[in-house]
Coordinates of C-alpha atoms and ligand atoms in Angstrom, one line a residue:
M235 CA 3.3 -30.9 -34.2
S236 CA 0.7 -33.7 -34.4
E237 CA -2.9 -32.4 -34.8
T238 CA -3.7 -29.3 -36.0
A239 CA -4.9 -26.0 -35.3
A240 CA -8.8 -26.7 -37.2
A241 CA -8.7 -30.3 -35.2
V242 CA -8.5 -28.3 -32.4
L243 CA -11.3 -25.7 -33.0
K244 CA -13.4 -29.1 -33.8
R245 CA -12.2 -31.6 -30.6
I246 CA -12.1 -29.1 -28.3
F247 CA -14.6 -25.9 -29.3
G248 CA -16.7 -28.1 -31.9
Y249 CA -16.4 -25.7 -34.5
D250 CA -16.5 -26.2 -38.0
A251 CA -14.9 -23.5 -39.4
F252 CA -13.1 -20.3 -38.2
R253 CA -14.1 -17.0 -38.5
P254 CA -12.6 -14.7 -40.3
G255 CA -9.2 -14.3 -39.3
Q256 CA -8.8 -16.3 -36.7
D257 CA -6.5 -19.3 -39.1
A258 CA -4.5 -16.9 -39.7
I259 CA -3.6 -15.8 -37.1
I260 CA -3.2 -19.0 -34.7
E261 CA -0.9 -19.7 -37.7
A262 CA 1.7 -17.2 -37.2
V263 CA 1.6 -17.5 -33.1
C264 CA 2.6 -21.6 -33.3
Q265 CA 5.7 -20.6 -36.3
G266 CA 6.9 -17.3 -33.6
R267 CA 5.6 -14.3 -34.6
D268 CA 4.1 -11.5 -32.1
A269 CA 0.6 -10.0 -33.3
L270 CA -1.6 -7.4 -33.0
V271 CA -4.9 -8.5 -33.1
L272 CA -7.6 -4.7 -33.8
M273 CA -11.1 -7.3 -34.1
P274 CA -14.5 -5.9 -32.9
T275 CA -15.3 -6.4 -29.7
G276 CA -17.6 -10.6 -30.3
G277 CA -15.0 -11.3 -33.5
G278 CA -13.7 -14.4 -32.3
K279 CA -9.7 -12.9 -30.7
S280 CA -9.9 -15.7 -28.1
L281 CA -9.2 -19.1 -29.2
C282 CA -7.0 -17.1 -31.6
Y283 CA -4.9 -17.3 -28.1
Q284 CA -6.0 -20.2 -26.9
I285 CA -5.3 -22.6 -29.1
P286 CA -2.1 -21.7 -30.4
A287 CA -1.8 -22.5 -26.6
L288 CA -3.3 -25.5 -26.9
L289 CA -0.7 -26.9 -30.0
R290 CA 2.9 -25.5 -28.6
P291 CA 4.8 -26.7 -25.8
G292 CA 5.0 -24.6 -22.6
T293 CA 1.8 -23.1 -20.8
G294 CA -0.5 -19.5 -22.9
L295 CA 0.0 -16.5 -20.7
V296 CA -3.0 -14.2 -21.0
I297 CA -3.0 -11.2 -19.1
S298 CA -6.9 -9.7 -18.7
P299 CA -8.1 -6.1 -17.4
L300 CA -11.0 -7.8 -15.0
I301 CA -11.0 -10.7 -12.4
A302 CA -15.4 -11.3 -13.7
L303 CA -13.5 -11.7 -17.3
M304 CA -11.1 -14.2 -16.5
Q305 CA -13.0 -16.0 -13.9
D306 CA -15.4 -16.5 -17.1
Q307 CA -13.4 -17.3 -19.4
V308 CA -11.1 -20.1 -17.2
A309 CA -14.8 -21.8 -16.5
A310 CA -15.7 -22.2 -19.9
L311 CA -12.4 -23.5 -21.2
R312 CA -12.2 -26.7 -18.4
A313 CA -15.6 -27.3 -20.1
N314 CA -13.7 -28.3 -22.4
G315 CA -11.3 -30.2 -20.9
V316 CA -8.9 -27.9 -21.2
A317 CA -6.7 -27.1 -17.8
A318 CA -7.0 -23.7 -17.3
A319 CA -7.0 -21.4 -14.3
G320 CA -6.5 -17.8 -13.7
L321 CA -4.1 -16.0 -10.3
N322 CA -5.6 -13.0 -9.2
S323 CA -6.1 -11.8 -5.5
S324 CA -9.8 -12.6 -5.3
L325 CA -8.7 -16.7 -4.8
P326 CA -7.1 -17.6 -1.2
A327 CA -3.1 -18.8 -0.4
A328 CA -4.1 -22.8 0.2
E329 CA -5.9 -22.3 -3.5
Q330 CA -2.9 -20.3 -5.5
N331 CA -0.1 -22.3 -4.0
R332 CA -1.7 -25.1 -5.8
I333 CA -2.4 -23.1 -9.2
E334 CA 1.7 -22.5 -8.8
Q335 CA 2.3 -26.1 -8.0
Q336 CA 0.4 -27.1 -10.8
L337 CA 2.2 -23.8 -13.0
R338 CA 6.0 -25.5 -11.8
D339 CA 4.4 -28.9 -13.2
G340 CA 3.9 -27.6 -16.8
A341 CA 0.0 -29.1 -15.7
L342 CA -1.8 -26.0 -17.1
D343 CA -2.2 -25.4 -20.5
L344 CA -3.1 -21.5 -19.8
L345 CA -3.4 -19.1 -17.4
Y346 CA -4.8 -15.4 -16.7
V347 CA -3.6 -13.1 -14.8
A348 CA -4.4 -9.6 -13.8
P349 CA -1.5 -6.5 -14.9
E350 CA -1.0 -5.8 -11.0
R351 CA -0.3 -9.1 -10.0
L352 CA 2.0 -9.3 -13.5
A353 CA 3.6 -6.4 -11.8
Q354 CA 5.5 -8.3 -9.0
E355 CA 8.7 -9.0 -8.8
R356 CA 7.3 -12.7 -7.2
T357 CA 5.2 -13.8 -10.0
L358 CA 7.8 -12.5 -12.7
A359 CA 10.3 -15.3 -10.2
L360 CA 7.6 -17.7 -11.3
L361 CA 6.9 -17.3 -14.5
A362 CA 11.0 -17.7 -14.9
Q363 CA 10.5 -20.8 -14.0
C364 CA 8.6 -22.2 -16.5
E365 CA 7.2 -22.7 -20.3
L366 CA 5.9 -20.5 -22.3
A367 CA 4.0 -20.9 -24.4
L368 CA 3.1 -17.5 -25.8
I369 CA 2.4 -14.8 -23.9
A370 CA -1.8 -12.7 -24.9
I371 CA -2.1 -9.7 -24.1
D372 CA -6.0 -8.7 -24.0
E373 CA -8.4 -5.9 -24.1
A374 CA -4.4 -4.1 -25.3
H375 CA -5.5 -1.0 -26.3
C376 CA -5.5 -0.3 -22.0
V377 CA -2.2 1.0 -22.1
S378 CA -3.0 4.2 -24.7
Q379 CA -2.7 6.8 -22.1
W380 CA -5.6 8.4 -25.4
G381 CA -7.8 5.5 -24.6
H382 CA -11.3 5.6 -22.1
D383 CA -9.0 2.7 -20.5
F384 CA -6.2 3.8 -19.6
R385 CA -5.0 1.4 -16.2
P386 CA -1.2 2.4 -15.2
E387 CA -0.2 -1.6 -14.6
Y388 CA 0.0 -2.1 -18.2
M389 CA 2.6 -0.1 -18.4
Q390 CA 4.6 -2.1 -16.8
L391 CA 3.6 -4.3 -20.1
G392 CA 6.5 -3.8 -22.4
A393 CA 9.2 -4.9 -20.2
L394 CA 7.8 -9.1 -20.9
A395 CA 9.9 -8.6 -23.9
D396 CA 12.8 -9.1 -22.9
A397 CA 11.6 -10.9 -19.3
F398 CA 11.2 -13.3 -22.2
P399 CA 12.6 -13.4 -25.1
G400 CA 11.8 -16.2 -28.2
V401 CA 8.5 -15.9 -26.8
P402 CA 5.8 -14.7 -29.2
R403 CA 3.3 -11.7 -27.2
M404 CA 0.1 -10.7 -29.2
A405 CA -1.1 -7.7 -27.8
L406 CA -5.5 -7.6 -28.5
T407 CA -7.9 -4.9 -29.1
A408 CA -11.1 -4.1 -30.4
T409 CA -10.6 -0.3 -30.3
A410 CA -8.9 0.1 -33.6
D411 CA -7.9 3.9 -33.5
E412 CA -4.1 5.1 -35.6
P413 CA -3.3 6.4 -32.8
T414 CA -4.1 4.2 -29.8
R415 CA -2.5 1.2 -32.3
R416 CA 0.5 3.2 -31.5
E417 CA 1.0 3.1 -28.3
I418 CA 0.1 0.1 -27.8
I419 CA 3.0 -1.6 -30.5
E420 CA 5.3 1.5 -28.7
R421 CA 4.8 1.1 -25.2
L422 CA 4.8 -2.7 -25.0
H423 CA 7.7 -3.7 -27.5
L424 CA 6.5 -5.0 -30.0
E425 CA 7.3 -3.3 -33.0
A426 CA 8.7 -6.4 -34.8
A427 CA 5.0 -7.6 -34.8
E428 CA 2.3 -8.8 -37.5
H429 CA -0.4 -6.7 -37.7
Y430 CA -4.7 -8.8 -38.4
V431 CA -6.9 -6.3 -39.2
G432 CA -10.1 -8.9 -38.7
G433 CA -14.1 -7.0 -40.1
F434 CA -15.6 -5.5 -38.4
D435 CA -18.6 -5.2 -39.4
R436 CA -20.5 -7.5 -36.9
P437 CA -23.7 -8.4 -39.2
N438 CA -25.6 -10.1 -37.4
I439 CA -27.1 -7.0 -34.5
R440 CA -29.0 -4.4 -36.6
Y441 CA -28.7 -0.8 -35.7
A442 CA -31.5 1.2 -35.3
I443 CA -31.0 5.9 -34.0
A444 CA -34.0 6.9 -32.9
E445 CA -35.5 9.9 -31.2
R446 CA -36.4 10.2 -28.1
A447 CA -39.8 11.4 -27.7
Q448 CA -40.3 9.5 -23.8
G449 CA -37.3 7.7 -24.1
R450 CA -38.7 4.6 -21.4
E451 CA -41.8 4.0 -22.7
Q452 CA -40.3 3.8 -26.2
I453 CA -37.9 0.7 -25.0
L454 CA -39.8 -0.2 -22.9
R455 CA -42.2 -1.0 -25.9
F456 CA -38.7 -1.7 -27.8
I457 CA -37.6 -4.5 -25.3
Q458 CA -41.6 -6.1 -24.6
R459 CA -42.2 -6.4 -28.1
E460 CA -38.6 -7.4 -30.1
H461 CA -37.7 -9.3 -26.4
P462 CA -38.8 -10.5 -23.9
G463 CA -37.7 -12.6 -21.3
E464 CA -34.1 -12.3 -22.9
A465 CA -31.3 -10.7 -21.8
G466 CA -30.3 -7.3 -22.6
I467 CA -27.5 -3.3 -21.8
V468 CA -29.8 0.0 -20.6
Y469 CA -26.4 2.2 -21.0
C470 CA -27.4 6.0 -19.2
L471 CA -24.9 8.6 -19.0
S472 CA -25.8 9.3 -15.3
R473 CA -26.3 7.5 -12.3
R474 CA -30.1 9.2 -10.7
G475 CA -31.0 7.9 -15.1
V476 CA -29.8 4.5 -14.8
E477 CA -31.4 4.4 -10.3
E478 CA -34.6 5.3 -12.2
T479 CA -34.7 4.0 -15.2
A480 CA -34.4 0.4 -13.8
A481 CA -36.5 0.8 -11.1
W482 CA -39.1 2.0 -13.3
L483 CA -38.9 -0.8 -15.6
M484 CA -38.5 -3.4 -12.8
A485 CA -42.0 -1.8 -12.0
R486 CA -43.3 -3.0 -15.6
G487 CA -42.5 -6.6 -14.1
L488 CA -38.7 -6.8 -16.5
T489 CA -36.6 -7.9 -14.3
A490 CA -34.0 -5.0 -14.8
L491 CA -30.5 -4.4 -12.2
P492 CA -28.6 -1.3 -11.7
Y493 CA -24.8 -1.0 -11.6
H494 CA -23.1 2.0 -11.4
A495 CA -19.7 2.7 -10.1
G496 CA -21.7 4.1 -6.6
L497 CA -23.0 2.0 -6.4
P498 CA -22.1 -0.2 -3.4
S499 CA -19.6 -3.6 -4.4
E500 CA -22.4 -6.1 -2.9
D501 CA -24.6 -4.3 -4.5
R502 CA -22.7 -4.0 -8.0
H503 CA -21.9 -7.2 -7.9
R504 CA -24.9 -9.1 -7.2
H505 CA -26.0 -7.7 -9.3
Q506 CA -23.6 -8.8 -12.5
H507 CA -23.8 -12.1 -10.8
R508 CA -27.5 -12.6 -11.7
F509 CA -27.2 -11.1 -15.5
L510 CA -24.1 -13.6 -16.0
H511 CA -26.0 -16.9 -13.9
E512 CA -29.6 -16.5 -15.0
D513 CA -31.0 -16.3 -18.2
G514 CA -33.6 -13.6 -19.4
V515 CA -31.9 -11.2 -17.3
I516 CA -31.6 -7.2 -18.5
V517 CA -28.7 -4.6 -17.0
V518 CA -29.0 -0.9 -16.9
A519 CA -25.6 0.3 -16.6
T520 CA -23.3 3.1 -17.1
I521 CA -19.7 1.9 -19.1
A522 CA -19.2 1.4 -16.1
F523 CA -20.4 -2.4 -16.9
G524 CA -19.7 -4.3 -19.2
M525 CA -15.5 -4.7 -20.5
G526 CA -15.2 -7.5 -20.1
I527 CA -18.8 -9.2 -19.9
D528 CA -18.7 -11.8 -22.1
K529 CA -22.1 -13.2 -21.8
P530 CA -22.8 -14.5 -25.2
D531 CA -26.3 -14.7 -25.7
V532 CA -26.4 -9.9 -25.1
R533 CA -29.5 -10.3 -27.3
F534 CA -30.1 -5.9 -27.6
V535 CA -27.7 -2.5 -26.3
A536 CA -30.3 -0.4 -26.3
H537 CA -28.8 3.4 -25.2
L538 CA -30.9 5.9 -23.9
D539 CA -28.5 8.8 -24.5
L540 CA -26.5 9.8 -27.1
P541 CA -22.5 8.7 -26.0
G542 CA -19.1 10.5 -26.5
S543 CA -18.4 8.7 -29.9
I544 CA -18.4 5.7 -32.3
E545 CA -15.4 4.5 -31.0
S546 CA -17.2 4.0 -27.1
Y547 CA -20.7 3.1 -29.1
Y548 CA -19.7 0.3 -31.7
Q549 CA -17.7 -1.5 -28.6
E550 CA -20.9 -0.9 -26.6
T551 CA -22.9 -2.8 -28.7
G552 CA -20.6 -5.3 -29.3
R553 CA -21.7 -6.8 -26.0
A554 CA -24.9 -8.1 -28.2
G555 CA -24.5 -10.7 -30.2
R556 CA -21.3 -12.6 -29.4
D557 CA -22.4 -15.9 -30.3
G558 CA -23.7 -15.0 -33.6
L559 CA -27.3 -14.8 -33.8
A560 CA -29.5 -11.8 -34.5
A561 CA -29.2 -9.2 -31.9
D562 CA -30.9 -5.4 -31.6
A563 CA -28.7 -2.4 -31.0
F564 CA -31.3 0.5 -30.3
M565 CA -30.3 4.2 -29.2
L566 CA -32.2 6.8 -28.6
Y567 CA -31.5 10.9 -28.9
G568 CA -32.6 14.2 -28.5
L569 CA -31.6 17.5 -28.7
N570 CA -30.6 17.9 -25.0
D571 CA -28.4 14.9 -25.7
V572 CA -26.0 17.2 -28.1
V573 CA -26.7 20.7 -25.9
R574 CA -25.4 18.3 -22.7
R575 CA -22.7 16.3 -24.8
R576 CA -21.0 19.7 -26.0
Q577 CA -21.2 21.3 -22.3
M578 CA -19.2 18.1 -21.0
L579 CA -17.1 18.6 -23.3
E580 CA -15.9 22.5 -23.3
S581 CA -16.6 22.4 -19.5
G582 CA -14.0 19.9 -19.2
E583 CA -11.0 20.3 -17.9
S584 CA -8.7 18.4 -20.6
S585 CA -6.2 20.6 -22.5
E586 CA -7.4 22.1 -26.3
A587 CA -5.5 19.5 -27.6
R588 CA -7.2 17.1 -26.3
K589 CA -11.0 19.1 -26.4
R590 CA -10.3 19.4 -30.5
V591 CA -9.5 15.6 -30.9
E592 CA -12.8 14.5 -28.6
R593 CA -14.9 17.9 -30.4
H594 CA -14.3 16.0 -33.7
K595 CA -15.4 12.2 -31.9
L596 CA -18.3 14.2 -30.5
D597 CA -19.2 15.6 -34.7
T598 CA -18.7 11.7 -35.5
M599 CA -20.9 9.8 -33.8
L600 CA -23.6 13.2 -33.9
G601 CA -23.0 13.3 -38.2
L602 CA -23.4 8.7 -37.4
C603 CA -27.2 9.4 -35.1
E604 CA -28.7 12.1 -38.6
T605 CA -27.3 10.4 -41.4
T606 CA -30.5 8.7 -43.7
T607 CA -27.6 6.2 -45.4
C608 CA -27.5 3.0 -44.3
R609 CA -25.6 3.5 -40.8
R610 CA -23.3 0.1 -41.6
Q611 CA -21.8 2.5 -44.1
S612 CA -21.2 4.8 -41.6
L613 CA -19.5 3.0 -39.5
L614 CA -17.9 1.1 -41.2
K615 CA -16.2 3.6 -43.3
Y616 CA -15.5 5.1 -39.7
F617 CA -13.3 2.0 -39.3
G618 CA -11.5 2.6 -42.5
Q619 CA -13.4 -0.4 -43.7
D620 CA -16.2 -0.2 -47.3
M621 CA -19.2 -1.8 -47.3
P622 CA -19.8 -1.3 -51.1
Q623 CA -23.4 -2.2 -50.3
P624 CA -25.9 -1.0 -47.5
C625 CA -26.3 -3.5 -45.3
G626 CA -29.8 -4.1 -45.4
N627 CA -30.1 -4.5 -41.6
C628 CA -30.6 -1.4 -40.1
D629 CA -33.2 1.2 -40.0
N630 CA -32.1 3.8 -42.9
C631 CA -32.2 0.0 -44.8
Q632 CA -34.8 -1.4 -43.8
E633 CA -37.5 1.8 -43.3
P634 CA -35.5 4.5 -45.7
P635 CA -36.7 8.1 -43.2
L636 CA -38.2 11.1 -45.6
T637 CA -36.4 13.8 -45.9
Y638 CA -37.2 17.6 -47.3
D639 CA -35.4 20.9 -48.5
G640 CA -35.2 22.1 -44.7
S641 CA -33.7 25.4 -45.6
T642 CA -36.8 27.9 -45.7
D643 CA -37.1 26.4 -42.2
A644 CA -33.9 26.5 -41.0
Q645 CA -33.3 29.6 -41.4
K646 CA -36.3 30.7 -38.9
A647 CA -34.2 29.1 -37.4
L648 CA -31.2 30.1 -37.2
S649 CA -33.1 33.8 -37.0
A650 CA -35.0 33.9 -34.9
V651 CA -31.5 32.9 -32.5
Y652 CA -30.3 36.1 -34.1
R653 CA -33.1 38.8 -33.4
T654 CA -32.3 37.5 -30.4
G655 CA -29.4 37.5 -29.2
Q656 CA -27.2 35.0 -29.6
R657 CA -28.0 33.6 -25.7
F658 CA -31.7 31.3 -25.5
G659 CA -32.1 28.0 -25.3
V660 CA -34.8 25.9 -27.1
G661 CA -37.5 26.2 -25.1
H662 CA -37.5 30.0 -25.6
L663 CA -36.9 30.0 -29.9
I664 CA -40.0 27.4 -29.9
D665 CA -42.0 29.7 -27.7
L666 CA -41.0 32.1 -30.3
L667 CA -41.7 30.9 -33.7
R668 CA -45.1 29.0 -32.7
G669 CA -46.6 33.1 -31.6
N670 CA -46.4 32.4 -28.1
A671 CA -47.1 34.6 -25.6
T672 CA -44.8 33.1 -22.6
D673 CA -44.0 35.7 -19.4
K674 CA -40.7 35.3 -20.3
I675 CA -41.6 36.4 -24.6
G676 CA -43.6 39.1 -23.0
K677 CA -39.9 40.3 -20.2
F678 CA -37.9 41.1 -23.7
G679 CA -40.2 41.9 -26.2
H680 CA -39.6 39.3 -28.4
A681 CA -43.5 40.1 -28.8
D682 CA -42.7 42.3 -31.5
L683 CA -39.8 41.0 -32.9
K684 CA -40.1 39.5 -37.5
T685 CA -40.4 36.0 -36.1
F686 CA -42.7 35.7 -33.9
G687 CA -44.9 33.6 -35.0
C688 CA -43.9 32.9 -38.0
G689 CA -43.4 29.2 -37.2
N690 CA -46.8 28.3 -35.6
E691 CA -47.5 25.6 -38.4
T692 CA -44.9 23.7 -36.9
S693 CA -44.9 21.7 -33.4
I694 CA -42.5 21.4 -30.4
A695 CA -41.5 18.5 -31.2
A696 CA -40.4 19.2 -34.4
W697 CA -39.0 22.5 -34.0
R698 CA -36.7 20.9 -31.5
G699 CA -35.8 18.0 -34.2
I700 CA -35.3 21.1 -36.8
Y701 CA -32.9 22.4 -33.8
R702 CA -31.0 19.9 -33.4
Q703 CA -29.6 19.1 -36.6
L704 CA -28.8 22.5 -36.8
V705 CA -26.3 21.7 -33.6
A706 CA -25.3 18.4 -34.5
G707 CA -25.0 19.8 -38.2
G708 CA -22.9 22.5 -36.3
L709 CA -25.0 25.8 -37.6
L710 CA -25.2 26.6 -33.5
A711 CA -22.6 26.1 -30.9
V712 CA -24.2 25.3 -27.9
D713 CA -22.9 28.2 -24.6
I714 CA -21.0 26.3 -22.5
D715 CA -22.4 28.1 -18.9
G716 CA -24.9 25.5 -18.4
Y717 CA -28.2 27.3 -19.4
G718 CA -28.5 25.8 -22.9
G719 CA -28.5 29.2 -25.2
L720 CA -27.5 28.4 -29.1
R721 CA -25.0 30.6 -31.9
L722 CA -24.9 30.5 -34.8
T723 CA -21.5 29.5 -35.7
E724 CA -20.1 30.1 -39.1
A725 CA -21.7 28.1 -40.8
A726 CA -24.7 29.2 -40.6
M727 CA -24.4 32.2 -42.4
P728 CA -24.8 30.7 -46.1
V729 CA -27.7 28.7 -45.4
L730 CA -29.1 32.0 -43.7
R731 CA -28.7 34.3 -45.9
G732 CA -30.1 31.4 -48.8
Q733 CA -27.0 30.3 -50.3
R734 CA -27.2 26.8 -49.1
E735 CA -29.8 24.8 -50.0
L736 CA -30.3 22.4 -46.3
Q737 CA -31.9 18.8 -46.5
L738 CA -33.4 17.9 -43.2
R739 CA -34.7 14.7 -42.1
R740 CA -38.4 14.5 -41.5
P741 CA -39.3 14.0 -38.0
T742 CA -39.9 10.2 -36.5
E743 CA -42.6 10.9 -34.8
T744 CA -45.7 9.9 -37.4
K745 CA -43.7 6.7 -39.6
K746 CA -45.6 4.0 -38.1
T747 CA -44.4 1.2 -35.6
R748 CA -42.4 -1.8 -37.4
T749 CA -45.1 -4.6 -37.9
R750 CA -41.5 -6.7 -38.8
T751 CA -41.6 -9.7 -35.6
G752 CA -37.9 -9.1 -35.8
R753 CA -35.9 -12.9 -36.1
R754 CA -36.6 -15.1 -34.0
V755 CA -33.2 -16.7 -31.6
V756 CA -35.4 -20.6 -32.7
E757 CA -38.1 -21.1 -35.5
A758 CA -41.6 -21.1 -33.8
G759 CA -41.3 -24.4 -34.4
D760 CA -38.4 -25.6 -32.6
Q761 CA -39.4 -22.9 -29.3
D762 CA -40.8 -25.6 -26.6
L763 CA -38.1 -28.0 -26.7
F764 CA -35.8 -24.8 -27.3
D765 CA -37.7 -24.3 -23.6
A766 CA -37.1 -27.9 -22.4
L767 CA -33.3 -26.7 -23.2
R768 CA -32.5 -23.9 -21.7
A769 CA -35.2 -24.8 -18.6
W770 CA -32.2 -28.8 -18.6
R771 CA -29.4 -26.0 -18.8
L772 CA -29.8 -23.2 -16.3
D773 CA -30.4 -26.6 -13.7
T774 CA -27.6 -27.9 -15.0
A775 CA -25.5 -24.4 -14.8
Q776 CA -26.5 -24.1 -12.1
E777 CA -25.2 -26.7 -10.0
A778 CA -21.8 -26.5 -10.8
G779 CA -22.4 -22.9 -10.2
V780 CA -21.2 -21.1 -13.7
P781 CA -22.8 -19.3 -15.8
P782 CA -25.4 -21.0 -18.3
Y783 CA -23.7 -19.6 -21.2
V784 CA -20.1 -22.5 -20.6
V785 CA -22.9 -24.9 -20.4
F786 CA -23.9 -24.3 -23.8
H787 CA -24.6 -21.4 -25.1
D788 CA -27.7 -20.0 -27.0
A789 CA -27.0 -20.5 -30.4
T790 CA -25.5 -25.0 -29.8
L791 CA -29.3 -25.0 -28.9
A792 CA -30.9 -23.0 -31.0
A793 CA -29.2 -26.2 -33.4
L794 CA -30.0 -28.8 -31.3
A795 CA -33.8 -27.3 -31.0
A796 CA -33.4 -27.6 -35.0
Q797 CA -31.7 -30.6 -35.5
R798 CA -33.0 -32.8 -33.2
P799 CA -30.0 -35.5 -33.2
A800 CA -31.1 -38.8 -31.9
D801 CA -28.1 -40.2 -31.0
L802 CA -24.6 -40.2 -29.8
D803 CA -22.6 -39.2 -33.3
A804 CA -25.6 -36.7 -34.7
L805 CA -24.7 -35.1 -31.3
A806 CA -21.0 -34.8 -32.2
D807 CA -21.7 -33.0 -35.3
V808 CA -24.1 -30.0 -33.7
P809 CA -22.0 -26.9 -33.7
G810 CA -20.6 -25.4 -29.4
I811 CA -20.6 -29.6 -28.9
G812 CA -16.8 -30.2 -28.1
A813 CA -15.1 -34.3 -27.5
S814 CA -15.9 -32.6 -23.4
K815 CA -19.1 -32.0 -23.2
L816 CA -20.1 -34.3 -25.5
E817 CA -19.0 -37.9 -22.5
R818 CA -21.1 -35.2 -20.2
Y819 CA -23.8 -33.2 -21.4
G820 CA -24.3 -36.2 -23.7
A821 CA -26.5 -38.6 -22.4
E822 CA -29.3 -36.0 -20.2
V823 CA -28.9 -33.9 -23.4
L824 CA -30.4 -36.8 -25.4
Q825 CA -32.6 -37.2 -22.7
V826 CA -34.2 -33.6 -22.9
I827 CA -35.2 -33.8 -26.8
N828 CA -36.5 -37.2 -26.4
A829 CA -39.0 -36.3 -23.6
A830 CA -40.1 -33.1 -25.2
L831 CA -40.7 -34.4 -28.1
A832 CA -42.4 -37.6 -27.0
P833 CA -46.0 -37.5 -27.5
S834 CA -48.0 -36.7 -25.1
Ligands
ADP2159 P1 -13.4 -11.2 -28.3 O1 -12.7 -11.6 -27.8 O2 -13.0 -11.1 -29.1 O3 -15.2 -10.4 -28.1 P2 -14.4 -13.9 -28.5 O4 -13.5 -14.6 -27.9 O5 -15.2 -14.2 -27.2 O6 -14.5 -12.1 -29.2 O7 -15.2 -15.5 -29.0 C1 -17.0 -14.1 -29.1 C2 -18.2 -15.7 -29.2 O8 -17.9 -16.5 -30.8 C3 -17.5 -16.0 -28.4 O9 -18.6 -16.9 -28.1 C4 -16.4 -17.3 -29.1 O10 -17.3 -19.2 -28.3 C5 -17.5 -17.4 -30.3 N1 -17.2 -18.0 -31.7 C6 -15.4 -17.6 -31.2 N2 -14.6 -18.4 -32.9 C7 -16.3 -18.8 -34.3 C8 -15.7 -19.7 -34.2 N3 -14.8 -20.2 -35.2 N4 -17.2 -20.6 -34.7 C9 -18.0 -19.9 -33.9 N5 -18.2 -19.4 -32.7 C10 -16.8 -19.0 -32.6
ZN2160 ZN1 -27.5 0.0 -43.6

């Protein structure tokens, strides 16, 4: 092995330093050992198999579940001068034959294959004729029946251990919980693999979770203020929510495209294509969108509804800022989410054991929403990692929430539930507390209760916030039959009896909006040059039929705008410009910079 891993990193990818963990993993695989790699989304897993594939003799085989991802990675590798190809069912036969021939000739550094493809005898026979540098199984959690991305084809990948003895195998995933990890090892026969658990922190992502008042308006303001003209994803729980939100944002001048499993596949394909190939497109989606989307310059991920677990939340928010530049994870949630999620869970078909796991996951997610301390510390703790200091880059760090002794409010709220027979929903309970003599109050004689009107000094929004916190904290349980009736749990008793003090969050509605203009991807003085480079990049990418980030990442354009290299030597020092891109684009880029800086 003549060239070092660090040299390949610079020559091919144009990067100066490895991210934490990458070098150790690359070394282990280069020496022929198996590896289990757990790293957050955007942590830099791909290089962990791409570089050993380049360094070891033979072709690196990558199993990847999504065709779009495969095409992207192949395009990006080719742009860097790497001989890469993908085999999947969407290819015309002639193209397929050509790739197979290249493979037999040993002319490929990397071959991406879909798992169903690999299950075919024919593919295995083909691979048996080749020298393999390694086998990398991406999104390895798809083998787990406990996970939400289970794919039956993954079950057969365990057979690769016997079929290709001596070839180092890697499993890579961003899902780190212990049961999933055990399942991956067992099913993929990775008992001997070394484990690499990368740092789960994504320091460039700012986490913020706010109460939902008028959700769409809040999202719109957030996008207009923090991310005008930038690409992002807005997640909604339901298909209808997706369509309505996309249309609503479109009507307000944003390029917002819907994406969910119920749309015709041409529409889905077109919207995803635009998201990848144009600058500044927003996709409004259910979770059906995103896995395998490798777009590095997603500047924000917003949630209009509460995700069901911290794993989902972290995976979805992890799609922001893969390029390492500042990005936002902004989530809204309210009482309705809590009620809806609890109902979905309890009325689902799952076994009691499974429900217990899901209940726990939802509770932890709610804990994250309600926490008054650093969000990142909570998130990392969930993934088993300690962060000694608060992060300074989340809403709670930047604007510590106000809390107060809410014991009396809680007692009023709980006793309203108790005195009405533990079957009414929040709307009615708040009418009762605020002394609002509706027909329903009259019909049930609730105006005669002691609690009637005892909370008329507190706003409706504030009462909703209090109920939300009581449900989230497990003091109230939600009726699962669909009417959202609340009843007391054991945990409510000490509070009702005045034996336990309860700290509550003050509603956020009174807080002023943030004055900070947000961290910028480029400094204000470099913006014009950055825009000129972006325009050139879009033309270049469209001519080549690849996404703009395959030409250069935003991070590279931002560095170009800041450093303003004057010649090819200086250009070669800019991160993200390897030998192949220097040769292909160097002269043009210098021209764009000169033209933009020339006095007009
Ligand atoms: P993952 O597969 O873990 O989600 P990727 O492999 O797609 O993450 O990497 C995320 C981004 O980080 C990519 O755009 C990649 O180019 C970039 N990246 C990876 N390693 C490095 C590095 N050592 N230096 C700079 N950028 C890197
Ligand atoms: Zn923080």
